[in-house]
XYZ file of C-alpha atoms in Angstrom:
604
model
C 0.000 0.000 0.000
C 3.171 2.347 0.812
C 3.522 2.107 -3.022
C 0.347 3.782 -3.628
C -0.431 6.480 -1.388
C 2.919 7.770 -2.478
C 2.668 8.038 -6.024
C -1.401 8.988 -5.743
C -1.776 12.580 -8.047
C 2.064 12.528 -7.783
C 4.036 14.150 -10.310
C 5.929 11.204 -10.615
C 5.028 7.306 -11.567
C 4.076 4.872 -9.144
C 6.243 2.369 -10.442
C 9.238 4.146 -12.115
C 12.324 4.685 -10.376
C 12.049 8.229 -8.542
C 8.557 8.208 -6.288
C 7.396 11.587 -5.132
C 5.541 12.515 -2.156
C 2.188 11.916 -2.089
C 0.006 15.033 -2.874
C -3.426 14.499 -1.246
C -4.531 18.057 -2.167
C -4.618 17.224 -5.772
C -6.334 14.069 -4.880
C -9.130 15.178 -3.124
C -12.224 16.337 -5.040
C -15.099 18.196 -3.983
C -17.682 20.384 -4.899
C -17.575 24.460 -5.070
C -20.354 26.118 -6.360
C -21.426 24.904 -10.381
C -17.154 23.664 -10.120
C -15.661 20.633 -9.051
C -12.118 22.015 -7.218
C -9.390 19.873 -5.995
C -7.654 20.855 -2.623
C -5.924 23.836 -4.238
C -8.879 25.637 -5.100
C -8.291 24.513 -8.728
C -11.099 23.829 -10.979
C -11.213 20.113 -11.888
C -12.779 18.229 -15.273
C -13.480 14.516 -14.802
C -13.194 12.441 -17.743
C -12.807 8.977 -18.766
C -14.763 5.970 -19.047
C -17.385 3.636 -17.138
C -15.545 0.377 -15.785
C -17.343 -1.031 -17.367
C -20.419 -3.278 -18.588
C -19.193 -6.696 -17.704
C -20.308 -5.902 -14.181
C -23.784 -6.452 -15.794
C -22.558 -10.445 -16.643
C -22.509 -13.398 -14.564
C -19.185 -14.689 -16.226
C -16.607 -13.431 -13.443
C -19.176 -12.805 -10.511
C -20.928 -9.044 -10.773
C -16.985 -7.757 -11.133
C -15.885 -5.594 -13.501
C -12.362 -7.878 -14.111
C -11.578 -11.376 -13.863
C -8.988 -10.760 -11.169
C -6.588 -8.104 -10.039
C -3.993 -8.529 -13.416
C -7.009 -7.867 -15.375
C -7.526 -4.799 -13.748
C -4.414 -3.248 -13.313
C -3.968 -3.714 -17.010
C -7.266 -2.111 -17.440
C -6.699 0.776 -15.705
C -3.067 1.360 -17.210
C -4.480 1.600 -20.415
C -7.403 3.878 -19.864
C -4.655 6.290 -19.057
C -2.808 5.297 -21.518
C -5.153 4.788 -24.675
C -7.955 6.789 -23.327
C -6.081 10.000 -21.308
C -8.673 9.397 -18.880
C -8.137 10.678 -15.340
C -11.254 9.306 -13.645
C -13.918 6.331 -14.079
C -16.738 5.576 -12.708
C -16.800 2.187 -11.241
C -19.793 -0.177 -11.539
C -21.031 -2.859 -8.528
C -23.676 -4.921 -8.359
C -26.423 -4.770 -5.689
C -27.242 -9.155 -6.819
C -23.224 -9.950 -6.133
C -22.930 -7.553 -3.029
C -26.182 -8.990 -1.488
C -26.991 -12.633 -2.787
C -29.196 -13.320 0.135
C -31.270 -11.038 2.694
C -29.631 -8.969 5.026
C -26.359 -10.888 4.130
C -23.787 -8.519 2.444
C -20.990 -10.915 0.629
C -17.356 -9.164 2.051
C -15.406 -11.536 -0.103
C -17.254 -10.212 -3.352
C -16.425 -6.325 -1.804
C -12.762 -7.302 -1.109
C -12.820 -8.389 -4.359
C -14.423 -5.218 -5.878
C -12.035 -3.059 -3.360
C -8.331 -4.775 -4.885
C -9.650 -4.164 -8.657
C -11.176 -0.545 -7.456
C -7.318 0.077 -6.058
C -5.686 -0.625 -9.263
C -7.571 2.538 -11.131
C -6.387 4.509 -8.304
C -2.813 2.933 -8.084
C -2.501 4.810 -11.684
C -3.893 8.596 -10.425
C -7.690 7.841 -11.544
C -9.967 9.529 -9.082
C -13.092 7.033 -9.129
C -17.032 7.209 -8.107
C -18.677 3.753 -7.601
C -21.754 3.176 -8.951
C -24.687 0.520 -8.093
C -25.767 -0.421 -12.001
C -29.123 -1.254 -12.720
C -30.338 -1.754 -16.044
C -34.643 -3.540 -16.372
C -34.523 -3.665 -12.052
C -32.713 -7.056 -12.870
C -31.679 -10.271 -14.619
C -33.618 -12.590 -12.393
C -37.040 -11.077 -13.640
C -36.250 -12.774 -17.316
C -36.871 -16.065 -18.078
C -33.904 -18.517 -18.961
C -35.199 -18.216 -22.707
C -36.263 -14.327 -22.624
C -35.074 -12.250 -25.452
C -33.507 -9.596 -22.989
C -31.709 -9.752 -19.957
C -31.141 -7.015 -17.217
C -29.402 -6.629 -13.985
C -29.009 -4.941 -10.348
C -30.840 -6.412 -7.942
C -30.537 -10.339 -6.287
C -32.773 -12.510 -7.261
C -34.380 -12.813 -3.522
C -35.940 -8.985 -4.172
C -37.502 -10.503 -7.617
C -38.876 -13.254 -5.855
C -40.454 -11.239 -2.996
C -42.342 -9.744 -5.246
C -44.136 -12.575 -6.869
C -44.285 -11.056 -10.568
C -45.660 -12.543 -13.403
C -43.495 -13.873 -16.523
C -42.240 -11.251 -18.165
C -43.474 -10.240 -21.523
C -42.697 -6.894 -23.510
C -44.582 -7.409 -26.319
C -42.923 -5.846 -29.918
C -40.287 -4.890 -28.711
C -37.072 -4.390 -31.198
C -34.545 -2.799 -28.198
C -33.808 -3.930 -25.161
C -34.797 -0.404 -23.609
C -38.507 -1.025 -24.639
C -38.731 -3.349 -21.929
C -38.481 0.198 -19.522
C -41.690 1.579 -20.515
C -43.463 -1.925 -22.089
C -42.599 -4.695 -20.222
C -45.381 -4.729 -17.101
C -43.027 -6.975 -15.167
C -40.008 -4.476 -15.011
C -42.271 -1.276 -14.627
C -43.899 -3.226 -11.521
C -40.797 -4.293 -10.090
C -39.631 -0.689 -10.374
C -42.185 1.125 -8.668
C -41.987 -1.445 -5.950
C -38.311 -0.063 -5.204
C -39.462 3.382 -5.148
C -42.399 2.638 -3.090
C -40.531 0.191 -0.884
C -42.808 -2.321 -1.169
C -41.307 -5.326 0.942
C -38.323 -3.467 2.113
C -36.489 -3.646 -0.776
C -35.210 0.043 -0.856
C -34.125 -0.388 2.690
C -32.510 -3.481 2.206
C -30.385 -1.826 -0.974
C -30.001 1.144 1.673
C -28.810 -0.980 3.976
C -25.941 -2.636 1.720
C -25.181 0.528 -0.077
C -24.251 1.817 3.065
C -22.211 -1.886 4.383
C -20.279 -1.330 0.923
C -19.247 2.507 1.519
C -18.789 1.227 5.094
C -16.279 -1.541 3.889
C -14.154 0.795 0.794
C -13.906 3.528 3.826
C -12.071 1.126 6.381
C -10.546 -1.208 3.547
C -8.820 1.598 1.277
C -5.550 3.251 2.355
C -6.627 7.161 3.270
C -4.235 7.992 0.482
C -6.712 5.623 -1.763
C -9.792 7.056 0.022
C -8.672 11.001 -1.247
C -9.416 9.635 -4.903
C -12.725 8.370 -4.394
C -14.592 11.327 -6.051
C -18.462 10.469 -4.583
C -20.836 7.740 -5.395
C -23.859 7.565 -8.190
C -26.550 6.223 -5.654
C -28.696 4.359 -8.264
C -28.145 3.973 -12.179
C -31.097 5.791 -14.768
C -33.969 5.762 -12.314
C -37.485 5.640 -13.459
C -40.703 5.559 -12.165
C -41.446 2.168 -13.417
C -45.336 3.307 -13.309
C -46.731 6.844 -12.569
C -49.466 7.459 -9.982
C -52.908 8.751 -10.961
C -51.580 12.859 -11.726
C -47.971 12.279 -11.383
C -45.305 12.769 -13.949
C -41.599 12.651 -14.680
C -40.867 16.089 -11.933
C -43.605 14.633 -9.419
C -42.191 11.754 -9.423
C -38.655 12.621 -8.668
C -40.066 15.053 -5.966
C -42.073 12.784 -3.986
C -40.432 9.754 -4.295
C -36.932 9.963 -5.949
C -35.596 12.847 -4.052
C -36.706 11.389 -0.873
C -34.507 8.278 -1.449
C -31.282 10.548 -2.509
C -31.565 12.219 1.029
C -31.996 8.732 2.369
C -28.504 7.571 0.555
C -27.420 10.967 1.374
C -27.855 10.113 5.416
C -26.123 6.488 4.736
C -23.108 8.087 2.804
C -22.623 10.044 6.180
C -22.682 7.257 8.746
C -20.162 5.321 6.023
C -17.884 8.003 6.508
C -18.301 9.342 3.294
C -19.168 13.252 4.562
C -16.924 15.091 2.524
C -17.815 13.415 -0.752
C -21.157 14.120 -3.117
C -23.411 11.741 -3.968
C -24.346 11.895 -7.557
C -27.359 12.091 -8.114
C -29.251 11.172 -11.293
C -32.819 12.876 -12.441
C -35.902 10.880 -14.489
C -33.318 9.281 -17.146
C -35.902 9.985 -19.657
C -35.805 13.891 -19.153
C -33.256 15.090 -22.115
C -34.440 12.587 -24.493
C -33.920 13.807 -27.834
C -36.816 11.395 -29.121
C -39.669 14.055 -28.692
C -42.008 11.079 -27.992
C -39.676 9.783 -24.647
C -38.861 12.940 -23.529
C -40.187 13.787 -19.730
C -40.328 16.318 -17.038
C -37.809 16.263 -14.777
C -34.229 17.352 -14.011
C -34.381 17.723 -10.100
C -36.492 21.154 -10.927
C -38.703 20.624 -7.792
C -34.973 20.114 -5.583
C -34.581 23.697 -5.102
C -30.769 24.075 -4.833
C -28.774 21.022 -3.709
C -25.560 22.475 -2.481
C -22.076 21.141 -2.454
C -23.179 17.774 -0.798
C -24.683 16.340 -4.098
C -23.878 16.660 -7.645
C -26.228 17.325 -11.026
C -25.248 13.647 -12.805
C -27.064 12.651 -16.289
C -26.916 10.394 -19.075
C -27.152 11.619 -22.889
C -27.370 9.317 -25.825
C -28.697 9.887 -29.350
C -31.532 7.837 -28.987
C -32.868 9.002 -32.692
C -29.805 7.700 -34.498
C -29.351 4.686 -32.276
C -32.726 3.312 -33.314
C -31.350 2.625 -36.697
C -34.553 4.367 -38.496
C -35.681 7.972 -36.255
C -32.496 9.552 -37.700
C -30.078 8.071 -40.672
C -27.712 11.390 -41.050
C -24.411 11.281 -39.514
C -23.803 14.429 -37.033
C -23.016 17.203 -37.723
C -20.952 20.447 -36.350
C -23.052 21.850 -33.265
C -25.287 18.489 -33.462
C -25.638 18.175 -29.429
C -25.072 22.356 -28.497
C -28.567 22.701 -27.184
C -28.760 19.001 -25.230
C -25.864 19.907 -23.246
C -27.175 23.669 -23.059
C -29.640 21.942 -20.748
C -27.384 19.916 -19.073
C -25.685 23.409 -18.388
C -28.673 24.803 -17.658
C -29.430 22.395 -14.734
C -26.063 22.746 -12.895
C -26.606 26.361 -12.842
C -30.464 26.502 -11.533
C -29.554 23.754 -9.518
C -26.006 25.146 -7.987
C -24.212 22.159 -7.944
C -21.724 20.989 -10.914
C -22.868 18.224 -13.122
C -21.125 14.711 -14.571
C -22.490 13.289 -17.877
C -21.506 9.750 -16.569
C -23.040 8.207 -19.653
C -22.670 8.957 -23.087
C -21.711 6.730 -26.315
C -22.710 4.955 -29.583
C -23.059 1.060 -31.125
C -19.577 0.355 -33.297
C -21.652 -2.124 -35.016
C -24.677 -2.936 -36.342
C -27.607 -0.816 -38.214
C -26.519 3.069 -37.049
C -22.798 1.566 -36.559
C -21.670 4.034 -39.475
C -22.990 7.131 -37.600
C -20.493 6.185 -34.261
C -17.033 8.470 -35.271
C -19.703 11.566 -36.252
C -21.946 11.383 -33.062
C -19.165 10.683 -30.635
C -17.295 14.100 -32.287
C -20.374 15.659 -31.407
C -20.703 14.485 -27.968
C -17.500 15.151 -27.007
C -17.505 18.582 -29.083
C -21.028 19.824 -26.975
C -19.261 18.411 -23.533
C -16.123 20.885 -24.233
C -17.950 23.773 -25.341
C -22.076 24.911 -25.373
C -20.836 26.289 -29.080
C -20.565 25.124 -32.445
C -17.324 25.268 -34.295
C -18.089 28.028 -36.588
C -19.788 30.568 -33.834
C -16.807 29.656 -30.853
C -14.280 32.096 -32.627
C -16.488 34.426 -32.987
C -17.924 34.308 -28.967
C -16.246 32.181 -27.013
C -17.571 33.422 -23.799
C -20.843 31.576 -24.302
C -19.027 28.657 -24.651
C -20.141 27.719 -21.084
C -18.281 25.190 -18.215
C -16.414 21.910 -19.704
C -18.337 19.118 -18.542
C -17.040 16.223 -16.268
C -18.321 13.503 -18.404
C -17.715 9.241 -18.886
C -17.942 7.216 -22.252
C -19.750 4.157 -22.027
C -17.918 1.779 -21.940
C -14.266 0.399 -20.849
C -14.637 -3.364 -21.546
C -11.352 -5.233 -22.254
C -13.477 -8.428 -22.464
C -14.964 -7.300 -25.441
C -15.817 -9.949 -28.109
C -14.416 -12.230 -25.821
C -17.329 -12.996 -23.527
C -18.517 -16.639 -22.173
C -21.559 -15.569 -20.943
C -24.651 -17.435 -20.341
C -27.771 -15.289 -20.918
C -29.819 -15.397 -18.170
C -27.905 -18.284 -16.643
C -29.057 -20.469 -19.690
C -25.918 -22.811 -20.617
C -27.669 -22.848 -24.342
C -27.315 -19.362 -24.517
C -23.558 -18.091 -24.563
C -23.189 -14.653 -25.394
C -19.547 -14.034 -26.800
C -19.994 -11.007 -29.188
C -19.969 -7.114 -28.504
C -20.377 -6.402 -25.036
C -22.651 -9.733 -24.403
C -25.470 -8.390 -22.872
C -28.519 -7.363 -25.324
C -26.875 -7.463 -28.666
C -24.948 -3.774 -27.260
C -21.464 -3.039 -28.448
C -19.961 0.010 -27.116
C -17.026 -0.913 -25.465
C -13.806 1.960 -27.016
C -11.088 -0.977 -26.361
C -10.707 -4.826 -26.871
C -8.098 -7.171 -26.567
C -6.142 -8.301 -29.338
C -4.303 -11.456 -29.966
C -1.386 -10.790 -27.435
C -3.724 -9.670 -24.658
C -2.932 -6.285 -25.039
C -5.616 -3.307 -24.776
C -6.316 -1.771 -28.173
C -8.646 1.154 -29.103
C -11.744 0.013 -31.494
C -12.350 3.861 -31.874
C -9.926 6.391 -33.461
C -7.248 7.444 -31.286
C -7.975 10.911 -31.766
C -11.329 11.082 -30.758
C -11.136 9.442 -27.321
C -8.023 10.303 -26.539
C -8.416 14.600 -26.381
C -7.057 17.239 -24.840
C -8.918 18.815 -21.730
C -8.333 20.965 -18.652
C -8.089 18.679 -16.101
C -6.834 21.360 -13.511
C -7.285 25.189 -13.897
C -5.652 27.360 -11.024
C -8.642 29.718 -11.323
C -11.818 29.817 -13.775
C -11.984 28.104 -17.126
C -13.374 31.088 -19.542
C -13.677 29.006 -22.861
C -12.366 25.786 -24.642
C -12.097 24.032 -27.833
C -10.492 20.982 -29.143
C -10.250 20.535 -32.791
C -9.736 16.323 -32.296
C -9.211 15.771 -36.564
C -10.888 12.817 -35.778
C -11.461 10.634 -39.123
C -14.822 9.103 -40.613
C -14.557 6.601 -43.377
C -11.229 7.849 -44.110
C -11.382 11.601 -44.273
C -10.785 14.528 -41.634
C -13.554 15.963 -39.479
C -13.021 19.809 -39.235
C -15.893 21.243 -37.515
C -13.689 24.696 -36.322
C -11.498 26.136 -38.323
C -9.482 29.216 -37.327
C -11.068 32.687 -38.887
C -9.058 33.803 -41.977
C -8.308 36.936 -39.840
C -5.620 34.731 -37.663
C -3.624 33.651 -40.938
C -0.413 32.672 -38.803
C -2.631 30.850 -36.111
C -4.431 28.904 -39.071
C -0.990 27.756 -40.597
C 0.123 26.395 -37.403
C -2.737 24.380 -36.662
C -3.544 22.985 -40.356
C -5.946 21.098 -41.993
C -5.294 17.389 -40.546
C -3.667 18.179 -37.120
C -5.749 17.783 -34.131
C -5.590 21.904 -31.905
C -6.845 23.206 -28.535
C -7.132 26.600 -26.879
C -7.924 26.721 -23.732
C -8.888 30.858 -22.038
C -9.143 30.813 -18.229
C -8.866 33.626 -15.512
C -5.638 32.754 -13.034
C -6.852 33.524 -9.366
C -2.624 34.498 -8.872
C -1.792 31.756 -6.750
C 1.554 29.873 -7.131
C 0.140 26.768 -5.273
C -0.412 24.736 -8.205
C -0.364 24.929 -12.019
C -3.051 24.945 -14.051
C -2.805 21.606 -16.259
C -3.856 20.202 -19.402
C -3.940 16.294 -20.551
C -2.090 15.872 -23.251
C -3.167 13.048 -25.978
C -0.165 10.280 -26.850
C -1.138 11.289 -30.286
C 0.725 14.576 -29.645
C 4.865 13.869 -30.102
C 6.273 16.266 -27.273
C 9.285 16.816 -29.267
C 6.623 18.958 -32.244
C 4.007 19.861 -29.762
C 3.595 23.936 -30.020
C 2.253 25.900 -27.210
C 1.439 29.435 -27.658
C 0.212 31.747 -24.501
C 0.527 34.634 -23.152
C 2.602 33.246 -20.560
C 5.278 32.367 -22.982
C 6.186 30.064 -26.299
C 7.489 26.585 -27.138
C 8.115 23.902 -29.447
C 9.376 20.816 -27.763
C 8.106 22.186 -24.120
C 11.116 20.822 -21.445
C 10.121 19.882 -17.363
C 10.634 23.374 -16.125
C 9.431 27.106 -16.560
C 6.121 28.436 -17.356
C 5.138 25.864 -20.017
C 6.419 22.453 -19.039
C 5.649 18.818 -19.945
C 5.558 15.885 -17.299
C 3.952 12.649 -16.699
C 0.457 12.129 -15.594
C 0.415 11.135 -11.860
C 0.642 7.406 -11.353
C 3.301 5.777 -13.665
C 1.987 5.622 -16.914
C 3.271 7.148 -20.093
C 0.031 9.395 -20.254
C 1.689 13.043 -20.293
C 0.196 16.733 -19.317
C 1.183 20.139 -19.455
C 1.880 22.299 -16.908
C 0.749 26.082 -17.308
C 2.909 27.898 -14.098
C 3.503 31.464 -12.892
C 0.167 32.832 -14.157
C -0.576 36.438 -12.613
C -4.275 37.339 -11.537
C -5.951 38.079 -14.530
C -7.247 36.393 -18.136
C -5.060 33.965 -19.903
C -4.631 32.343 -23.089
C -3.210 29.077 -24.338
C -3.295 26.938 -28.040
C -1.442 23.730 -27.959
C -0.849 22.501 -31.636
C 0.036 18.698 -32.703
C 2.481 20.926 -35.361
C 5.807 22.320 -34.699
C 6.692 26.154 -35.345
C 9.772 28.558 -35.506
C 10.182 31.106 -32.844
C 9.138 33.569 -35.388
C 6.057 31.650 -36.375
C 5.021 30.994 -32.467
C 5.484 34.995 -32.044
C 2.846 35.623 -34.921
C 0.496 33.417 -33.783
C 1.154 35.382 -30.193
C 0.114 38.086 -31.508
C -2.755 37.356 -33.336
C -4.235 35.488 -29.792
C -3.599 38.521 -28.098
C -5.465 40.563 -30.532
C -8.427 38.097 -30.780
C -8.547 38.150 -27.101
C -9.093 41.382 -27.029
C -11.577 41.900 -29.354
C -13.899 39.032 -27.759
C -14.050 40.539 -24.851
C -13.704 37.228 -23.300
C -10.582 38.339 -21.055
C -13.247 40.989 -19.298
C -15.299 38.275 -18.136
């Protein structure tokens, strides 16, 4: 354990030669205002990737890994391959609690030594109790879906029919169509048996156990806990909808988990809390009230935390055009728009898209889009133009991490003539960004550039604006959805036409206490990566001065770069994949300066 807590957020690997003292300031997140600040008062952007979907499977037990290896090579290569610096990591209520009132310790040791692995390498992580159709035991051994969450004891309390959802052609159907799952969920919201008590009960045994069982060096990463994956009402009282619902019934059970986090020892760290997951549907015919509205504002001891997926283009048939620059602006405008009226940050910890089957082709276009509406509230074209109504960067996670992918042995619904190998083995889905291939080693199924991105992960002060210009390709061919106005000729020869570009504007609050810090993508060579800024310029950047390069905490050969010495006051900075002269990096200087000027942004 002495290995870990001092290497945790370090500047220096946890398994390379020269360890550094542990630096539990930089660990530790919690919540200020709409921001998520680390213990420098620096504003902090979670991203990464949900660990992951096999949880959903019976194949190694309700775990996310097979063992401890697994893991550890896991979480080296979301750092690694996805320049992730945070997951959110799934549990299962069945495997934690197999029978009444009896929580299973070995399966949380378990969950605890592949959990410590992900933190071993600097990833802050938020557990999360997954539930997907209440649960797997509700399906029949030759059902056509499957679900998961809760044991199989809870499904038999309540005596529920065989399941049927009628014509349905996705899995999710069964949420609004199948009478079994919709009566099995309002029976957790209504506690009908004690069932919400009893998950209560081990939610709070299992924040209990990672508390006592994780070094406090461990504990600092732990960034909160999702209390309960995409709830819905199952069935709606006579007058209720989508906001009444979460008022009198959903809200009520967050303040519940709220009071359990507390007595786990879990004070100092949110709970992340989900609304009515059909709220920001973008099918017009799913969408719902909702969105906390009726919470009033929640404070720093719970965070805004929401799924978005593009349910039109997923269906194969609602939607058959590929993205498109600004595609997602006004989804995430309301994701925005939440954390604000609400006064709490927020987390997209779900967002993603099928890499095969029927809308497979749309996947490299909708996932630019995503990721373009989580950086900025702005569309390529108008962020040059205005980039202080570009809005907050977004904390967000990709579904889904899954090294098993296309290599499952699972039996579907525990029915031995049903093994499920393909995709991610559970409902025909195949998300997962990474696989295994023939040596065992973690590979990306997505292109490099997309998933891997530059972000501010640490901003000593307040981010004004961001964009990230990933190149990513589709079917071959570049994606430029920002190009640099004509009136910034040097800045648009630096950056080019296939190299991926960021620019990051924030306002330093003058201390010297930490830098402000940027992931930087393996993609980008550090011997050509150009940084222009106000604070200086460089091509190559060294370890030291104003603009430096090091390694991401925990001893991978994920990189960042350090932003130091920056007086009170508006700053600028555009890292470029290209190299440039010290003439060319003084142009492009200039023309910042100027454009930051004439925004207006810097007066913000």
């Amino acid at each position: 354990m002495a290995l870990v807590s001092c290497a945790l957020y370090a500047g220096a690997p946890a398994r390379a030669a020269e360890a550094v003292p542990y630096d539990a300031r930089a660990a530790e997140v919690t919540v200020s205002g709409t921001r998520f600040v680390d213990g420098y008062g620096r504003e902090v952007v979670l991203r990464g990737f949900n660990v992951s979907g096999e949880t959903k499977l019976a194949e190694n037990g309700g775990l996310p890994f097979s063992g401890v290896e697994d893991a550890r090579r896991a979480a080296r290569a979301v750092r690694e391959l996805g320049g992730a610096n945070s997951v959110r990591f799934l549990l299962s209520w069945a495997a934690a609690e197999p029978t009444r009132d009896t929580v299973d310790e070995e399966y949380l040791s378990r969950a605890t030594a592949q959990m410590r692995e992900f933190l071993a390498v600097g990833l802050r992580v938020y557990p999360d109790f997954h539930q997907d159709l209440f649960s797997r035991y509700v399906f029949d051994k030759n059902s056509w879906y499957s679900g998961d969450g809760a044991p199989r004891w809870v499904v038999e309390a309540g005596g529920y029919p065989r399941e049927f959802c009628g014509i349905c052609a996705h899995w999710g159907q069964n949420i609004t169509q199948n009478r079994t799952v919709k009566d099995a969920m309002r029976d957790f919201w209504t506690n009908r048996n004690g069932i919400q008590d009893a998950f209560l009960d081990t939610a709070q045994a299992t924040m209990t156990y990672l508390a006592t069982h994780l070094e406090p060096a461990e504990f600092a990463g732990v960034a909160g806990f999702d209390p309960y994956n995409e709830p819905y009402a199952g069935q709606y009282s006579d007058g209720q909808d989508g906001s009444s619902w979460e008022k009198g019934l959903l809200w009520p059970f967050y303040e519940k988990f709220r009071a359990r986090m507390d007595m786990a020892g879990w004070r100092n760290k949110p709970a992340l809390v989900e609304p009515n997951m059909f709220w920001n549907s973008n099918l017009s015919f799913m969408k719902q009230p909702g969105g906390l509205a009726g919470a009033g504002s929640l404070g720093p001891r719970y965070v805004f935390n929401t799924h978005f997926y593009d349910q039109a283009r997923m269906s194969g048939f609602f939607n058959l055009t590929k993205a498109k620059d600004g595609e997602y602006s006004a989804d995430f405008q309301a994701v925005r728009g939440r954390s604000t009226a609400l006064g709490t940050p927020a987390v997209v910890s779900e967002f993603g898209h099928p890499l095969t089957g029927t809308s497979s082709d749309k996947a490299p276009s909708v996932l630019k889009g995503l990721y373009q509406a989580l950086d900025s509230g702005l569309d390529g074209r108008a962020w040059w133009r205005n980039p202080a109504a570009a809005g907050p960067v977004l904390s967000a996670h990709q579904w889904q991490w899954d090294i098993y992918s296309g290599r499952h042995h699972e039996a579907m619904n525990d029915n031995p003539q049903k093994i499920r190998t393909e995709g991610d083995a559970w409902n025909d889905e195949d998300l997962s960004a990474v696989r295994l291939d023939d040596s065992g080693a973690p590979v990306l199924r997505q292109d490099a550039r997309l998933v891997d991105r530059l972000y501010p992960s640490a901003v000593a002060g307040r981010t004004l604006a961001f964009l990230y210009e990933d190149r990513s390709h589709d079917a071959g061919r570049v994606m430029t959805w920002s190009q640099i106005p004509s009136v910034m000729p040097e800045s648009a020869r630096l950056v080019g036409t296939d190299r991926p570009y960021g620019v990051l504007v924030w306002r330093s609050n003058g201390s010297d206490a930490a830098p402000t810090e940027l992931h930087l993508p393996a993609g980008f060579d550090p011997a050509t990566t150009t940084v222009v800024s106000d604070l200086g310029t460089v091509t190559g950047p060294g370890t030291t001065g104003a603009i430096a390069l090091t390694p991401e905490p925990g001893g991978t050969n994920a990189r960042r770069i350090l932003l130091s010495a920056a007086p009170e006051g508006a700053h600028f900075a555009l890292v470029s994949a290209a190299p440039a002269t010290a003439e060319q990096r003084a142009a492009v200087q200039r023309e910042l300066v100027d454009w930051l000027a004439a925004t207006g942004i810097g007066r913000q």
